[in-house]
Short mmCIF file of N, CA and C in Angstrom, two decimals:
data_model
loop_
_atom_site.label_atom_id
_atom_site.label_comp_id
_atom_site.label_asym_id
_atom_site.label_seq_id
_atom_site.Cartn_x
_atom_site.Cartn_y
_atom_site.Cartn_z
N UNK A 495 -5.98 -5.03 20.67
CA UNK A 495 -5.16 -4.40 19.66
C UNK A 495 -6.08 -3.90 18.56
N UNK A 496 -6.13 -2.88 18.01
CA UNK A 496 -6.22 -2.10 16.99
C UNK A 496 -6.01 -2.07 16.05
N UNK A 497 -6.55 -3.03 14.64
CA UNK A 497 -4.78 -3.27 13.69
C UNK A 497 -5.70 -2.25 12.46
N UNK A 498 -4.87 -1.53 11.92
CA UNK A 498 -5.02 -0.59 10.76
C UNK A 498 -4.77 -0.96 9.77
N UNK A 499 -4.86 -1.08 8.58
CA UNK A 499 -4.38 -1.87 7.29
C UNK A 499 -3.83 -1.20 6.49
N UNK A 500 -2.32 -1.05 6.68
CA UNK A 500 -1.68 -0.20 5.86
C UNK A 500 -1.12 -0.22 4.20
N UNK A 501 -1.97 -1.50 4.13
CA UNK A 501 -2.16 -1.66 2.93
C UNK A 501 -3.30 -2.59 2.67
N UNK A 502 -3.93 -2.61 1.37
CA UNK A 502 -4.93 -3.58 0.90
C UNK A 502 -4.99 -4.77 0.96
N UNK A 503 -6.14 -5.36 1.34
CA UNK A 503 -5.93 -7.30 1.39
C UNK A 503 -5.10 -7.90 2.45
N UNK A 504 -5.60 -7.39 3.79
CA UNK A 504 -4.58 -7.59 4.85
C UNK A 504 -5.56 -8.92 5.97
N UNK A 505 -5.43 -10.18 5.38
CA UNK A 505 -5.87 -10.85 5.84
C UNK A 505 -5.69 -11.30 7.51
N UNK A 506 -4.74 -11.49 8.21
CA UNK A 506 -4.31 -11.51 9.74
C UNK A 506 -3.67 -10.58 10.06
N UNK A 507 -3.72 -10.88 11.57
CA UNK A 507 -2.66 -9.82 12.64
C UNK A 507 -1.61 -11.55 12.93
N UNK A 508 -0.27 -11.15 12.72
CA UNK A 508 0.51 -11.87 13.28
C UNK A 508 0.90 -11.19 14.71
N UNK A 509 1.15 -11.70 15.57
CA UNK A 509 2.56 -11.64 17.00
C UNK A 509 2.85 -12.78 17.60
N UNK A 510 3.11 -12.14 19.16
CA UNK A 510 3.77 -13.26 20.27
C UNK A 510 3.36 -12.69 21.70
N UNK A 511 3.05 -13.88 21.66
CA UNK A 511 2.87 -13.47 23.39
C UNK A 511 3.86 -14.74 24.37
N UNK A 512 4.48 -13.90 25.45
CA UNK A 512 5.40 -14.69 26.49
C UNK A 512 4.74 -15.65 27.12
N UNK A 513 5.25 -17.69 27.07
CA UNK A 513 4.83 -18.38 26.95
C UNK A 513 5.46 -18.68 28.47
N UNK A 514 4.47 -18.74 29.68
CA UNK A 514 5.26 -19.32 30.54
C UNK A 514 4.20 -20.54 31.29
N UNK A 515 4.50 -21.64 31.77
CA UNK A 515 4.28 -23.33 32.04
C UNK A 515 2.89 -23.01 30.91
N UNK A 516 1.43 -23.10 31.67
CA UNK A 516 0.54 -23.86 30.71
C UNK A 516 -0.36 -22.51 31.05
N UNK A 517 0.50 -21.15 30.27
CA UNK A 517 -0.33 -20.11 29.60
C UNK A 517 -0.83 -20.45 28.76
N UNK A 518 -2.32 -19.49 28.14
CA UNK A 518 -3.01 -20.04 27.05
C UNK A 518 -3.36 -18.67 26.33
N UNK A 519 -3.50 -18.25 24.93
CA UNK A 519 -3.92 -17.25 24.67
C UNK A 519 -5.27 -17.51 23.89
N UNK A 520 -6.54 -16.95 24.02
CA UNK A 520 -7.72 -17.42 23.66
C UNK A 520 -8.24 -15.90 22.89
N UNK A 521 -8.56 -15.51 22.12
CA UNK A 521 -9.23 -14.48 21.07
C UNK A 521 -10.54 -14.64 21.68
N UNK A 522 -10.52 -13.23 21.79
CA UNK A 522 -12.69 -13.54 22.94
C UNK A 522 -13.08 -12.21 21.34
N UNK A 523 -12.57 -11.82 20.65
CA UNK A 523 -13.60 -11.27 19.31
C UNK A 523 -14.00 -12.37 18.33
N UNK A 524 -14.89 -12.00 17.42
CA UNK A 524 -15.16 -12.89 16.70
C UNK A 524 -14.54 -12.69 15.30
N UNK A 525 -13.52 -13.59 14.76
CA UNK A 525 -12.87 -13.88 13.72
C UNK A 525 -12.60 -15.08 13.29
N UNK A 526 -12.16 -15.78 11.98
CA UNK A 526 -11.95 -16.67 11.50
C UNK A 526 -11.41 -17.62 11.92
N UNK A 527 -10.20 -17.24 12.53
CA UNK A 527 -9.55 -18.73 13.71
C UNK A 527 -8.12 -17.78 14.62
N UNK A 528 -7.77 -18.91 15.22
CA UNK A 528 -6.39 -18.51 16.10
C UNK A 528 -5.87 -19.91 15.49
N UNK A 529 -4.27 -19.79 14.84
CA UNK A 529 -3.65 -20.49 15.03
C UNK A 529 -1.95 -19.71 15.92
N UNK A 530 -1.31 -20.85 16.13
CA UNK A 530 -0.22 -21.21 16.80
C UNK A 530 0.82 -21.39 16.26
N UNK A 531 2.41 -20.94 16.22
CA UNK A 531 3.33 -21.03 15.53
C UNK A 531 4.19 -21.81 17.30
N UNK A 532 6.01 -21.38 16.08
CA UNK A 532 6.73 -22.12 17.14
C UNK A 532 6.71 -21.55 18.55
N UNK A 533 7.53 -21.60 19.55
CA UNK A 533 7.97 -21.16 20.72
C UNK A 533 9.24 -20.59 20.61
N UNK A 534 9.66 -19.42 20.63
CA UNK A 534 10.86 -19.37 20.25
C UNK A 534 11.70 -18.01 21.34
N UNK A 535 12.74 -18.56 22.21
CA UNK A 535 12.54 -17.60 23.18
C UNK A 535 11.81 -17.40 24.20
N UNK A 536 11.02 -18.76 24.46
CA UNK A 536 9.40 -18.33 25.25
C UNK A 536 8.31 -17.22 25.53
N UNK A 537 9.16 -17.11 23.56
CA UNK A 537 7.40 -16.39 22.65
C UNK A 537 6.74 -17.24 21.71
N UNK A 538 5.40 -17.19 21.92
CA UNK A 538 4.92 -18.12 21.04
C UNK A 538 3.99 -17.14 20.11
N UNK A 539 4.25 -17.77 18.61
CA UNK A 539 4.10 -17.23 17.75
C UNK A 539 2.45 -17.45 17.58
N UNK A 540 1.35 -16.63 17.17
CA UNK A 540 0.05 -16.77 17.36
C UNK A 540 -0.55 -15.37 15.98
N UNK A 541 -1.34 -16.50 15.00
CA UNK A 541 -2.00 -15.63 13.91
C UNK A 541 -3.21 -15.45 14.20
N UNK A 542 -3.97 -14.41 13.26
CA UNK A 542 -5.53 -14.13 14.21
C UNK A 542 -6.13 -13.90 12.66
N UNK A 543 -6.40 -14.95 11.93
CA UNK A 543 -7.23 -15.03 10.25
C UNK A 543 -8.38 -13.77 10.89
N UNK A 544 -8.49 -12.75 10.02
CA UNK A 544 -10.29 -11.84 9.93
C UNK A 544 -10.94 -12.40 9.42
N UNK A 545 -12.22 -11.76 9.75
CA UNK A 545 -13.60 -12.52 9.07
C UNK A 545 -13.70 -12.13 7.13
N UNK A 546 -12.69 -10.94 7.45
CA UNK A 546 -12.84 -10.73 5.73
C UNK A 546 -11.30 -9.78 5.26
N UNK A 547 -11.11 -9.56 4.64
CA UNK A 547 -9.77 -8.73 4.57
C UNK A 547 -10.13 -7.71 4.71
N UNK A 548 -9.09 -6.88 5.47
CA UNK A 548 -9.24 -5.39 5.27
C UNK A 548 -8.66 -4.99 4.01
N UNK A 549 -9.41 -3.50 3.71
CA UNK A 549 -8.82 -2.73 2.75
C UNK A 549 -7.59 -1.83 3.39
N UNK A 550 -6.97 -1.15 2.65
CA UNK A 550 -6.17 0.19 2.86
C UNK A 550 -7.15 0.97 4.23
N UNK A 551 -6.11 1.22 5.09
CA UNK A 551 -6.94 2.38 6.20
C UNK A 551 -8.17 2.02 6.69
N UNK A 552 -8.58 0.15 6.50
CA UNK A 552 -9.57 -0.18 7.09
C UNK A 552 -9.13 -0.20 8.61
N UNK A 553 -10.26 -0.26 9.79
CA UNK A 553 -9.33 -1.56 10.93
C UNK A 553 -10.31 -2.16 11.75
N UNK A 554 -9.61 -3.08 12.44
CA UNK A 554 -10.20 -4.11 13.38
C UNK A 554 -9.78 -4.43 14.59
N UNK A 555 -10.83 -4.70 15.35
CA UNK A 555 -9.96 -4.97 17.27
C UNK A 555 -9.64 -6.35 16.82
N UNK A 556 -8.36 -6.47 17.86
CA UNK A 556 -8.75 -7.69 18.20
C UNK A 556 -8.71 -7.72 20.02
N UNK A 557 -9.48 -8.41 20.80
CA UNK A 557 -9.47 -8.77 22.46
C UNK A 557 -9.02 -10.18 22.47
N UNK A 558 -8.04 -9.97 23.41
CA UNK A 558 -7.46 -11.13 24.06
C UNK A 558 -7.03 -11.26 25.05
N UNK A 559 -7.55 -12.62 25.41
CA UNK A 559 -7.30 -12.90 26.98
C UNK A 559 -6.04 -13.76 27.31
N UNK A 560 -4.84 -13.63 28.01
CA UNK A 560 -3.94 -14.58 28.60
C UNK A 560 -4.41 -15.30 29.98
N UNK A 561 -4.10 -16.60 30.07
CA UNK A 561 -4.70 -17.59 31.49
C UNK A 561 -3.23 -18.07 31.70
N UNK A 562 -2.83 -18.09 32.70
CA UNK A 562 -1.70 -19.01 33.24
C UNK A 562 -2.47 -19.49 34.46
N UNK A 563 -1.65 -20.88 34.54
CA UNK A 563 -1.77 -21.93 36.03
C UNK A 563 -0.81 -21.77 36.63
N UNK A 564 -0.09 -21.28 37.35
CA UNK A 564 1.30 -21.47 38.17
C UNK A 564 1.18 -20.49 39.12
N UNK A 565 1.60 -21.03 40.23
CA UNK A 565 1.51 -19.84 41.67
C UNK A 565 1.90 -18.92 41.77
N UNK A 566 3.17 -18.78 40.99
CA UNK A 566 4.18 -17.62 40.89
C UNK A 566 3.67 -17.02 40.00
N UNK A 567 2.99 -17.17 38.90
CA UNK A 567 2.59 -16.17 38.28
C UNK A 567 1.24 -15.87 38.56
N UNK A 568 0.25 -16.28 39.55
CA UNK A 568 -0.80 -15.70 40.28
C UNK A 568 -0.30 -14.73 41.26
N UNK A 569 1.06 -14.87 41.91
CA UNK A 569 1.71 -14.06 42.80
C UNK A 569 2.33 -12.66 42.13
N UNK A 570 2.86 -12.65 41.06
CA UNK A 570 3.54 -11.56 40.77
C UNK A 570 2.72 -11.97 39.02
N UNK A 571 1.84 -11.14 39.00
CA UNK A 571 0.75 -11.39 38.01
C UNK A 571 1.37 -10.70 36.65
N UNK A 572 1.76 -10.53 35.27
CA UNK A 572 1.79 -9.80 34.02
C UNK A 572 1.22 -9.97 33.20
N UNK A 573 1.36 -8.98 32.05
CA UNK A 573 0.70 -10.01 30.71
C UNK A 573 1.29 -8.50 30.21
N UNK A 574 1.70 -9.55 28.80
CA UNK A 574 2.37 -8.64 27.94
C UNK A 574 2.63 -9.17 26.47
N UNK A 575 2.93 -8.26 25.83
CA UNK A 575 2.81 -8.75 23.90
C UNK A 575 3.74 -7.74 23.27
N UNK A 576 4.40 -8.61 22.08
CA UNK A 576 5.47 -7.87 21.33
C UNK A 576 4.05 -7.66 20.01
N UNK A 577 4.52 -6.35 19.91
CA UNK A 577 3.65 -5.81 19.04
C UNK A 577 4.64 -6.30 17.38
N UNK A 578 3.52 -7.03 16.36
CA UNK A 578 4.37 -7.58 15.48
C UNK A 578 3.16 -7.25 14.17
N UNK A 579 2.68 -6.34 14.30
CA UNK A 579 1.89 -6.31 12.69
C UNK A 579 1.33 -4.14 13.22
N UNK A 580 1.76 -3.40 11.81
CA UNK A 580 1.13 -2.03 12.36
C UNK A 580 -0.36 -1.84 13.29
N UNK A 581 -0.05 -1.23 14.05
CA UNK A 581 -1.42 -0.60 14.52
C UNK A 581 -1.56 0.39 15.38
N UNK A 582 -2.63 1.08 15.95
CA UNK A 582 -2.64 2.55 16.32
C UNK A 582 -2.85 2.38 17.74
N UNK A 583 -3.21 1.59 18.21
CA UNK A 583 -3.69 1.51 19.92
C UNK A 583 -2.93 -0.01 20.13
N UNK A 584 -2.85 -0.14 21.30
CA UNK A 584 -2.55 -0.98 22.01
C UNK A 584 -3.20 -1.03 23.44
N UNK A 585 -4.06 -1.94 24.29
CA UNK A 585 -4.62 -1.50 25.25
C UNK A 585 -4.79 -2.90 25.93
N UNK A 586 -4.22 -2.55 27.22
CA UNK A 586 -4.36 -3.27 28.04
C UNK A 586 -4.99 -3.09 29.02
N UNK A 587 -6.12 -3.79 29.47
CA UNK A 587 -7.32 -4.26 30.44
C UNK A 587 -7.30 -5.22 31.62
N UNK A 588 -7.05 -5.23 32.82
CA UNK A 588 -6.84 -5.99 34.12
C UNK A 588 -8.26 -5.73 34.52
N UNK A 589 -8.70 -6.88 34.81
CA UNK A 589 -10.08 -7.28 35.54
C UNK A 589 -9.66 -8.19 36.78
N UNK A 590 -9.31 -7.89 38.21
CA UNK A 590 -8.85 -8.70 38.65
C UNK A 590 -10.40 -9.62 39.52
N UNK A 591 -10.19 -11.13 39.83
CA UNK A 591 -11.29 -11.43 40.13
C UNK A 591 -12.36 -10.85 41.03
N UNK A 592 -13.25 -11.59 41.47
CA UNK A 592 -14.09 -11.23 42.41
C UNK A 592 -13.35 -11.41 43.82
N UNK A 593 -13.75 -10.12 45.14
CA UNK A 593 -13.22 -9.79 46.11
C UNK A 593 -11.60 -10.01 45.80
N UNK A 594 -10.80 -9.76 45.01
CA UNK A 594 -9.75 -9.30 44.72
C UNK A 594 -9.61 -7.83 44.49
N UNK A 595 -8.41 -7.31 44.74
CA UNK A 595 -8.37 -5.68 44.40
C UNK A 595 -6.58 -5.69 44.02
N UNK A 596 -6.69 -4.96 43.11
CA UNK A 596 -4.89 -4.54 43.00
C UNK A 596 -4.50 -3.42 43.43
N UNK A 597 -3.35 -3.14 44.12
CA UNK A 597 -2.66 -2.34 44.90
C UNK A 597 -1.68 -1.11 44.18
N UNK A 598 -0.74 -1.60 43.48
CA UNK A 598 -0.32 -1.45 42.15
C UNK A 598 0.27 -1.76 41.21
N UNK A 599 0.34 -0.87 39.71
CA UNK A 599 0.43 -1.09 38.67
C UNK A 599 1.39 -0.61 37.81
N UNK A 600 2.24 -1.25 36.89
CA UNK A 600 3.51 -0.54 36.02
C UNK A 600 3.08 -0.91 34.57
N UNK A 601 3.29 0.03 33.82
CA UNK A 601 3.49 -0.14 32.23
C UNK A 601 4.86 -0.10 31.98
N UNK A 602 5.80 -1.68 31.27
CA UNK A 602 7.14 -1.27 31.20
C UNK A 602 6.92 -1.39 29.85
N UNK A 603 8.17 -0.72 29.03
CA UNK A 603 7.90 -0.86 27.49
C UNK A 603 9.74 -1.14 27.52
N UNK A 604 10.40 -2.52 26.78
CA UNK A 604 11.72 -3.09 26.75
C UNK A 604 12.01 -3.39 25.06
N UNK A 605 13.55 -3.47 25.16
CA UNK A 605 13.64 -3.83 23.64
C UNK A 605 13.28 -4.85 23.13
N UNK A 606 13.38 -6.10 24.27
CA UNK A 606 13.07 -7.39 23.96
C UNK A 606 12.36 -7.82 25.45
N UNK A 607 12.00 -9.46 25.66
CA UNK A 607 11.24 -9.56 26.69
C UNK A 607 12.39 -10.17 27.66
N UNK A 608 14.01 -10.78 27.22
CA UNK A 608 14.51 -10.74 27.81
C UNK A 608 15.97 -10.02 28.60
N UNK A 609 15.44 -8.80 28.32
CA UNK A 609 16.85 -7.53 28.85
C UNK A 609 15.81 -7.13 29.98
N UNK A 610 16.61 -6.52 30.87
CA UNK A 610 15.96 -6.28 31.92
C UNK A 610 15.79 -4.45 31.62
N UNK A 611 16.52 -3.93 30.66
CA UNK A 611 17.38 -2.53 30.33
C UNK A 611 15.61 -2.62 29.54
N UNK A 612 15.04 -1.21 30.05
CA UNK A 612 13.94 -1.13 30.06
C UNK A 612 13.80 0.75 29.08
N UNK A 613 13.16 0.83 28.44
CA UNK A 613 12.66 2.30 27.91
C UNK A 613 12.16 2.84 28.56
N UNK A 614 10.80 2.24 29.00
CA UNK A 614 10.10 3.19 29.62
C UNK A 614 9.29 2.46 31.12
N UNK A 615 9.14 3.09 32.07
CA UNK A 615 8.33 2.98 32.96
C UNK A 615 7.53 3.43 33.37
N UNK A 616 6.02 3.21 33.33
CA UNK A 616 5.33 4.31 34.02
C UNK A 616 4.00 3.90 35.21
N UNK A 617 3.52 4.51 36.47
CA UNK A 617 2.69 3.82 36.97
C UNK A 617 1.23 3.96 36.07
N UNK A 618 0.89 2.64 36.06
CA UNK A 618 -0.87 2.42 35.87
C UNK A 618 -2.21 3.12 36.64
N UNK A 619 -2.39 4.13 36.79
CA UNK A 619 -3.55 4.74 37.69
C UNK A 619 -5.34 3.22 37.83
N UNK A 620 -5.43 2.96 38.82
CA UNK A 620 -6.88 2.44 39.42
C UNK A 620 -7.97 3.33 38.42
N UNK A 621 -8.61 2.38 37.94
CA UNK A 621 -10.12 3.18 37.74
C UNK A 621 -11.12 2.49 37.93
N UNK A 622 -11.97 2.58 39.17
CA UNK A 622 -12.80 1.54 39.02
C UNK A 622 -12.25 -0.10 39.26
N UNK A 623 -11.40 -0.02 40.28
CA UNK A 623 -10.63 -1.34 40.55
C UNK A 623 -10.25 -2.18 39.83
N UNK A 624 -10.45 -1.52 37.94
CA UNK A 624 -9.57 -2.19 37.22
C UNK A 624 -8.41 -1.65 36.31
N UNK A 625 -7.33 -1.66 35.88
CA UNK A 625 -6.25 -1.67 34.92
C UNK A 625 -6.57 -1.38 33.62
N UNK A 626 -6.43 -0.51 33.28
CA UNK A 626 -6.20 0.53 31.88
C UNK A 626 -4.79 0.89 31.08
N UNK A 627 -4.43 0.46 30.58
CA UNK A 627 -2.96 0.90 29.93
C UNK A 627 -3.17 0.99 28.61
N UNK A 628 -3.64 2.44 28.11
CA UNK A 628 -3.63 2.31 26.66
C UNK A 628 -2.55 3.04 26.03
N UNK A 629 -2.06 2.49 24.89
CA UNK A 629 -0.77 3.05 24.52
C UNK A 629 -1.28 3.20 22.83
N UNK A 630 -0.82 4.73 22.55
CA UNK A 630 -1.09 5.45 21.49
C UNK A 630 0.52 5.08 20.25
N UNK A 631 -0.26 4.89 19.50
CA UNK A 631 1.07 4.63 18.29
C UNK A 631 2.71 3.79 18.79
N UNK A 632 1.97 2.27 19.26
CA UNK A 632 2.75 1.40 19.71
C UNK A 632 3.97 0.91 18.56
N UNK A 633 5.14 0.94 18.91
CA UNK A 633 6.10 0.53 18.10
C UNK A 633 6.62 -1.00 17.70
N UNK A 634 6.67 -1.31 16.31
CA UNK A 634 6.52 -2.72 16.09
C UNK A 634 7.63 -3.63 16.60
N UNK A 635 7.54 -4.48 17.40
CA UNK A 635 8.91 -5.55 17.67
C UNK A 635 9.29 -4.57 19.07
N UNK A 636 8.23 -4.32 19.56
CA UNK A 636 8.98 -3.48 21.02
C UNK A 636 8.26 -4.55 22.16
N UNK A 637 8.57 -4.75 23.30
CA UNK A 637 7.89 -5.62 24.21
C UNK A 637 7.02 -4.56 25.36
N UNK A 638 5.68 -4.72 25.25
CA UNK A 638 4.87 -3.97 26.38
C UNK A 638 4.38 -5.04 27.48
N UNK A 639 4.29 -4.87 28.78
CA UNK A 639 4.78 -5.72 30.02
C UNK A 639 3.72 -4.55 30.64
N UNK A 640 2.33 -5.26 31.11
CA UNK A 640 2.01 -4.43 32.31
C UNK A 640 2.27 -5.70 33.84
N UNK A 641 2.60 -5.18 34.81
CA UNK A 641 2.78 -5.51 36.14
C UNK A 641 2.26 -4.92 37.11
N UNK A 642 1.33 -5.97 37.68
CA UNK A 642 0.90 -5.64 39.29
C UNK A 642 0.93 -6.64 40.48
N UNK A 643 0.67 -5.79 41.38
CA UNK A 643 0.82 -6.54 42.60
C UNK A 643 -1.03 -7.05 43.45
N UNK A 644 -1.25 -8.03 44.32
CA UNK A 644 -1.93 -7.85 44.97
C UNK A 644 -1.54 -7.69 46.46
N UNK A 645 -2.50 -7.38 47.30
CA UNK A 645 -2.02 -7.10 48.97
C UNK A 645 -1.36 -7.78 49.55
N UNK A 646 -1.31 -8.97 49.06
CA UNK A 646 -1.00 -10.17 49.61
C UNK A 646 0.39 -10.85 49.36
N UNK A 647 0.40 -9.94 48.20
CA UNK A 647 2.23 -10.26 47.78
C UNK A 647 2.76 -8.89 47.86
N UNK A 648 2.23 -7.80 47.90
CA UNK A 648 3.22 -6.70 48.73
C UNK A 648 3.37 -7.28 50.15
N UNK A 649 2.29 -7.73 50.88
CA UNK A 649 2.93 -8.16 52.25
C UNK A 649 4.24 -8.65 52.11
N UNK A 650 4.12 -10.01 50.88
CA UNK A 650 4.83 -11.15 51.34
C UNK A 650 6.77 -10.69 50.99
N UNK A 651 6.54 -9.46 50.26
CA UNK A 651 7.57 -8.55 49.79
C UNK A 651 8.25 -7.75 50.72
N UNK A 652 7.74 -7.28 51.59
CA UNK A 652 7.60 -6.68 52.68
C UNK A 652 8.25 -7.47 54.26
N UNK A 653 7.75 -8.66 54.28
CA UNK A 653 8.07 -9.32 55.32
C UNK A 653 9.26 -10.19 55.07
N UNK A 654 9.66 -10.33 53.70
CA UNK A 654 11.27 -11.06 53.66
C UNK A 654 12.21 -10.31 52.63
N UNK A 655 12.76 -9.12 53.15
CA UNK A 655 13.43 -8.47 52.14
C UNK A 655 14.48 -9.29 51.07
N UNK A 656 14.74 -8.69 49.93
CA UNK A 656 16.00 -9.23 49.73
C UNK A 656 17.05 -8.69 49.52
#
């Protein structure tokens, strides 16, 4: 994320990211700390202190990584964030492991993370066998959801309809 400081003395980026069994969200830039708010909805609330305040029209990345443990969500893989403080980019990055490859890819953009009634859909293009979704002048309190598949669960999609 990208955060712009639309005003002076803008010490954190607040949001949420969708909390499912023993996801973890870890800040891989270097800043002051990550703390943790409630769960609410199975969003968990997560602040990101800067190393210094921004001014007016300053800005700063922030990179972050989501980890989940659970099969089902190694099977039908996402990661997604309600955008909750201004900013100009939003960009999402899939590195899938070693001798892994993804098949394909959706950018959904929803009002919330639990309506299924969706805005927008669009496919993710391959570059370099990894996931790119950058989204230009992201809207605040909107839910962005990228989704992919690997070979192995289109098979398994494939072989037991529903």
């Amino acid at each position: 994320v990208v955060v712009k400081a639309l005003a002076g003395y803008v010490t954190r980026y607040d949001g949420r990211y969708h909390v499912r069994d023993k996801s973890e969200l870890k800040v891989k830039t270097p800043h002051k700390g990550l703390t943790y708010g409630d769960v609410v909805h199975a969003l968990r609330r997560f602040y990101v202190e800067f190393e210094h305040p921004l001014l007016k029209n300053e800005t700063t990345t922030i990179i972050m990584e989501v980890n989940w443990e659970h099969q089902q969500q190694a099977d039908y893989p996402e990661a997604s964030i309600i955008v909750a403080c201004p900013t100009d980019v939003l960009k999402f990055l899939v590195q899938p492991p070693p001798n892994e490859h993804i098949i394909k890819a959706e950018g959904i953009v929803r009002l919330n993370h639990a309506t299924h009634d969706h805005i927008s859909i669009e496919e993710i293009p391959l570059i370099s066998k990894q996931l790119l979704w950058d989204i230009t002048q992201p809207v605040l309190s909107l839910y962005y959801q990228i989704k992919w598949k690997w070979p192995k669960s289109a098979h398994l999609e494939d072989t037991h309809p529903q």
